[in-house]
């Protein structure tokens, strides 16, 4: 038992210590620059969007890798490499036909580094909780579809696989992966090691909401924002609980992928 | 019908569905008064499952009632009805949390009392402290809903929950500082693992620590409860220790009383034997004296015969005198008084030589040999007492030795003492009885067959020798027989 048989561990460092600041600043500059390029239309809009999204999501994954690595590991995965594979995925999807497959580079890279990233718990996902996560995402998704179709008149359509596959690749390889890795696997884990569950979940949920609400690529009408706050709050709190139970981001990622898949079924949603 | 957790959840879900269905069919606005019906499932679940249950129920109602609010917002913007709907969702969440917290607090309080009662029961069991601590740790793990519980008692000598106490551990820290410690994460698990270590106190004394670890939150209320539990367990532990000590003391006392009673019974038997023996011992010389005195009174004898009879009578009178002296010494001994001595600096050599010479003359059936250093140092002694000691030892040696055997008396000076050995060639004293021959009334088994005696001689010898600051002991003589050794301090 730790309290009796082992020497006291030193006090943990500050919550945001160990963040790869120079890299984050670089990626921030890249994202801001991409925004300027998109506004001034100096480069094709698709390229500017890819640079901006890739930079922002790369920053999330780089932070996750820096925070989730084993503290005394001999070979810690490079955060810059994490950012690079996310950026490569975004650029590949934007510039090459069927390039969306490049989104899968990030999950593949993370899977290879899974043993050196214990905070993400990729190697210890339990199938029962993954199924529970998927069910939770399905409940939220179905609720979203019912609510949206009843209230705003959004239709529900069944897209073809060629329509759905790029979105699934994006969600699994960039959107959900970077969010879950950063906010659950790294930030929630670190916060919960310092604070109670409610405080840690509140911080992470606020971060998650900010991540989606400031995203310039998402619609910003009041009703969509209200719905986003409602569902993303539930998704975030639920995923925090799933992470706390499992010690892995996989159940939460399953919930988010299923939820976003349902979201993609809504008609008139870009 | 008992409301089990399953039935409670089913009832709450049914209520939720019925209320939502009714509101959907009636197509009401979010400000309808019927929305307050959602409080029923939330409160029901919160009372049964605590804060988490209350919040989960609030989440369920949010999912059910949310579409009504969202439709209002999306259809008409942020209207008053929408605000009331949002407020309802907030009230439901707060109600779930508050009611759940109160219910959980009440449940915790009950569990705390039950835990304490169970701990007291465990502590009251008569078992070694280590086993009691292990049992208590297991009980606390189960009752407190933690992943591990451990106890450190007796300044780290008794540990439950781990093999040993690390001197730099949290438990050692709390044991030294006597203040509870909470660690938000032990950094030993893939998930956050909390540790709380509280002192076990009894009065102002810290008699150990209680450590618990859990994967997940340990609320402030639980930490306070643990501190209270530590104090209560400390007190119970201290009481259990006192009770165990009292039990042990009572057992020891019982054993001592049993031994003393047995010893008294033996003493009583020995005394009874002694009375019979003493009567016999006194009657023998008295009978002889009576017979010889009647002969002298009624008959005429030749002068030599008269002298012979007078010698016999004097011998019997001396024997009577010795017996009476032994009785007097014993009486003093039993009152806890030392023998009455008139001490002076004396040369032991003439006394030893005279005693040996006396027995050589009177007991011609045995050989009595004397081996003495040329010049023995003087001793501070009562010469009469010393004479009695020597005669007693030599007389005993002759009494229990077969006719024709030799009794050796050795006197030596060594390292500031004078040592006198009296060795015989008799049957010897069994090893287990050697220490007891100096007890009053005690006689070695089969001794009665070898000669008369009161069982007082050696106890008187011991008391006399010890009154002189010396010692006496019985050993086996080389070959066979017994060697009695008297050691007396020499005058510097």
Coordinates of C-alpha atoms in Angstrom, one line a residue, chain A residues 4-247:
Chain A
X4 CA 2.5 2.8 4.3
X5 CA 5.1 1.0 2.3
X6 CA 6.4 3.7 -0.1
X7 CA 8.1 7.0 0.3
X8 CA 5.9 10.1 -0.3
X9 CA 5.8 11.2 -3.9
X10 CA 6.9 14.8 -4.5
X11 CA 4.1 17.3 -5.0
X12 CA 2.8 17.5 -8.6
X13 CA 3.9 20.4 -10.7
X14 CA 1.5 23.1 -12.0
X15 CA -1.4 21.9 -14.1
X16 CA -0.1 23.2 -17.4
X17 CA 3.6 22.6 -16.8
X18 CA 5.4 20.5 -19.4
X19 CA 3.4 22.1 -22.3
X20 CA 5.5 22.4 -25.5
X21 CA 5.2 26.2 -25.5
X22 CA 7.4 27.0 -28.5
X23 CA 5.6 24.4 -30.6
X24 CA 2.2 25.7 -29.5
X25 CA 3.2 29.3 -30.3
X26 CA 4.4 28.2 -33.7
X27 CA 1.2 26.3 -34.4
X28 CA -0.8 29.2 -33.1
X29 CA 1.0 31.5 -35.5
X30 CA 0.4 29.0 -38.3
X31 CA -3.4 28.9 -37.5
X32 CA -3.7 32.6 -37.3
X33 CA -1.7 33.0 -40.5
X34 CA -4.0 30.5 -42.2
X35 CA -6.9 32.6 -41.1
X36 CA -5.4 35.7 -42.7
X37 CA -4.6 33.8 -45.9
X38 CA -8.1 32.5 -46.1
X39 CA -9.5 36.0 -45.5
X40 CA -7.2 37.6 -48.1
X41 CA -7.7 34.7 -50.5
X42 CA -4.0 34.7 -51.4
X43 CA -4.0 31.0 -51.3
X44 CA -6.8 28.6 -52.2
X45 CA -9.4 28.5 -49.4
X46 CA -9.1 24.7 -49.0
X47 CA -5.4 25.0 -48.4
X48 CA -5.8 27.8 -45.9
X49 CA -8.5 25.9 -44.0
X50 CA -6.4 22.7 -44.0
X51 CA -3.5 24.7 -42.6
X52 CA -5.7 26.4 -39.9
X53 CA -7.5 23.2 -38.9
X54 CA -4.3 21.1 -39.0
X55 CA -2.4 23.7 -37.0
X56 CA -5.1 23.9 -34.3
X57 CA -5.7 20.2 -34.0
X58 CA -2.0 19.5 -34.2
X59 CA -1.6 21.8 -31.2
X60 CA -4.2 19.8 -29.3
X61 CA -2.5 16.5 -30.1
X62 CA 1.0 17.9 -29.4
X63 CA -0.2 19.1 -26.0
X64 CA -1.8 15.7 -25.4
X65 CA 1.5 13.8 -26.3
X66 CA 3.6 16.1 -24.1
X67 CA 1.2 15.7 -21.1
X68 CA 0.3 12.0 -21.5
X69 CA 3.8 10.7 -21.9
X70 CA 5.3 8.6 -19.1
X71 CA 7.0 11.1 -16.7
X72 CA 10.3 9.3 -16.6
X73 CA 10.1 7.5 -19.9
X74 CA 13.3 7.0 -21.7
X75 CA 12.0 7.8 -25.2
X76 CA 9.1 10.2 -25.0
X77 CA 7.2 10.6 -28.3
X78 CA 7.9 14.0 -29.9
X79 CA 5.0 16.5 -29.7
X80 CA 6.2 18.0 -32.9
X81 CA 5.8 14.7 -34.7
X82 CA 2.2 14.5 -33.4
X83 CA 1.5 18.0 -34.7
X84 CA 3.1 17.1 -38.0
X85 CA 1.0 13.9 -38.6
X86 CA -2.2 15.8 -37.9
X87 CA -1.1 18.7 -40.2
X88 CA -0.1 16.2 -42.9
X89 CA -3.5 14.5 -42.6
X90 CA -5.3 17.9 -43.0
X91 CA -3.2 18.9 -46.0
X92 CA -3.5 15.4 -47.6
X93 CA -7.3 15.6 -47.3
X94 CA -7.4 19.1 -48.8
X95 CA -4.9 18.6 -51.6
X96 CA -5.1 15.0 -52.8
X97 CA -8.1 13.1 -54.2
X98 CA -9.1 10.5 -51.6
X99 CA -6.5 12.2 -49.4
X100 CA -8.8 11.9 -46.4
X101 CA -7.2 8.6 -45.8
X102 CA -4.2 10.7 -44.6
X103 CA -6.2 11.5 -41.5
X104 CA -5.6 8.0 -40.3
X105 CA -1.9 8.8 -40.0
X106 CA -2.4 10.3 -36.6
X107 CA -4.2 7.4 -35.0
X108 CA -1.7 5.0 -36.5
X109 CA 1.2 7.0 -35.2
X110 CA -0.5 7.2 -31.7
X111 CA -1.1 3.4 -31.8
X112 CA 2.6 2.8 -32.4
X113 CA 3.5 5.1 -29.5
X114 CA 0.7 3.8 -27.2
X115 CA 3.0 2.2 -24.7
X116 CA 4.9 5.5 -24.3
X117 CA 1.7 7.4 -23.8
X118 CA 0.2 5.8 -20.7
X119 CA -2.1 8.8 -20.0
X120 CA -4.1 8.1 -23.2
X121 CA -4.7 4.5 -22.2
X122 CA -4.8 3.2 -25.7
X123 CA -3.4 -0.1 -24.7
X124 CA -5.9 -0.8 -22.0
X125 CA -9.3 -0.1 -23.4
X126 CA -11.9 -2.6 -22.2
X127 CA -14.4 -3.7 -24.8
X128 CA -17.3 -3.4 -22.3
X129 CA -16.7 0.3 -21.7
X130 CA -16.0 0.9 -25.4
X131 CA -19.4 -0.5 -26.2
X132 CA -20.9 1.5 -23.3
X133 CA -19.3 4.6 -24.8
X134 CA -20.6 3.8 -28.3
X135 CA -24.1 3.3 -26.8
X136 CA -23.9 6.6 -24.9
X137 CA -22.8 8.4 -28.2
X138 CA -25.7 6.7 -30.0
X139 CA -28.3 7.8 -27.4
X140 CA -27.0 11.4 -27.6
X141 CA -26.9 11.2 -31.4
X142 CA -30.4 9.8 -31.7
X143 CA -31.6 12.5 -29.3
X144 CA -30.0 15.1 -31.5
X145 CA -31.6 13.8 -34.6
X146 CA -35.0 13.6 -33.0
X147 CA -34.7 17.1 -31.5
X148 CA -33.2 18.7 -34.5
X149 CA -35.8 17.2 -36.9
X150 CA -38.7 18.1 -34.6
X151 CA -37.7 21.6 -33.8
X152 CA -35.6 23.1 -36.6
X153 CA -36.9 21.1 -39.4
X154 CA -33.6 19.5 -40.2
X155 CA -34.1 16.4 -42.2
X156 CA -32.3 13.1 -41.6
X157 CA -30.7 11.5 -44.6
X158 CA -28.7 8.4 -45.2
X159 CA -25.5 9.4 -46.9
X160 CA -23.6 7.1 -49.2
X161 CA -20.4 5.6 -47.9
X162 CA -18.4 7.8 -50.2
X163 CA -20.0 10.8 -48.5
X164 CA -19.7 9.5 -45.0
X165 CA -16.2 7.9 -45.2
X166 CA -14.3 11.2 -45.4
X167 CA -16.2 12.6 -42.4
X168 CA -15.6 9.4 -40.4
X169 CA -11.9 9.6 -41.3
X170 CA -11.9 13.2 -40.2
X171 CA -13.7 12.6 -37.0
X172 CA -11.7 9.5 -36.1
X173 CA -8.3 10.8 -37.2
X174 CA -8.5 14.5 -36.3
X175 CA -11.6 16.0 -34.8
X176 CA -12.4 13.4 -32.1
X177 CA -9.0 12.0 -31.7
X178 CA -7.3 15.3 -30.9
X179 CA -10.1 16.5 -28.7
X180 CA -10.3 13.3 -26.7
X181 CA -6.5 13.0 -26.5
X182 CA -6.0 16.6 -25.3
X183 CA -9.1 17.2 -23.2
X184 CA -9.6 13.7 -21.6
X185 CA -6.3 11.8 -21.9
X186 CA -4.2 14.7 -20.9
X187 CA -6.0 17.7 -19.4
X188 CA -8.7 15.8 -17.5
X189 CA -6.2 13.2 -16.3
X190 CA -3.9 15.9 -14.9
X191 CA -6.7 17.9 -13.5
X192 CA -8.3 14.9 -11.8
X193 CA -5.0 14.1 -10.2
X194 CA -5.2 17.4 -8.5
X195 CA -8.9 18.2 -8.1
X196 CA -12.2 16.5 -7.5
X197 CA -14.0 14.9 -10.5
X198 CA -16.6 17.7 -10.8
X199 CA -13.9 20.4 -10.9
X200 CA -11.8 18.5 -13.4
X201 CA -14.8 17.7 -15.6
X202 CA -16.0 21.3 -15.5
X203 CA -12.6 22.6 -16.6
X204 CA -12.4 20.1 -19.4
X205 CA -15.9 20.7 -20.5
X206 CA -15.3 24.4 -20.7
X207 CA -12.2 23.8 -22.7
X208 CA -14.1 21.5 -25.0
X209 CA -16.9 24.0 -25.5
X210 CA -14.4 26.7 -26.3
X211 CA -12.7 24.5 -28.8
X212 CA -15.9 24.0 -30.8
X213 CA -17.5 27.4 -30.2
X214 CA -14.5 29.3 -31.5
X215 CA -14.0 27.0 -34.5
X216 CA -14.6 29.3 -37.5
X217 CA -15.5 26.3 -39.7
X218 CA -18.7 25.6 -37.6
X219 CA -22.0 27.4 -38.0
X220 CA -22.5 30.1 -35.4
X221 CA -26.3 30.7 -35.3
X222 CA -27.8 31.0 -31.8
X223 CA -29.8 27.8 -32.1
X224 CA -26.9 25.7 -33.3
X225 CA -24.7 27.2 -30.6
X226 CA -27.3 26.4 -27.9
X227 CA -27.6 22.9 -29.2
X228 CA -23.8 22.5 -29.4
X229 CA -23.5 23.7 -25.8
X230 CA -26.2 21.3 -24.7
X231 CA -24.9 18.2 -26.4
X232 CA -21.2 18.9 -26.1
X233 CA -21.6 19.4 -22.4
X234 CA -23.3 16.1 -22.0
X235 CA -20.8 14.4 -24.3
X236 CA -17.9 15.9 -22.5
X237 CA -19.1 15.1 -18.9
X238 CA -20.0 11.6 -20.1
X239 CA -16.6 11.1 -21.7
X240 CA -14.9 12.3 -18.5
X241 CA -16.8 9.7 -16.6
X242 CA -15.8 7.0 -19.2
X243 CA -12.2 8.1 -19.0
X244 CA -12.3 8.0 -15.2
X245 CA -13.8 4.5 -15.2
X246 CA -11.5 3.1 -17.9
X247 CA -8.3 5.1 -17.7

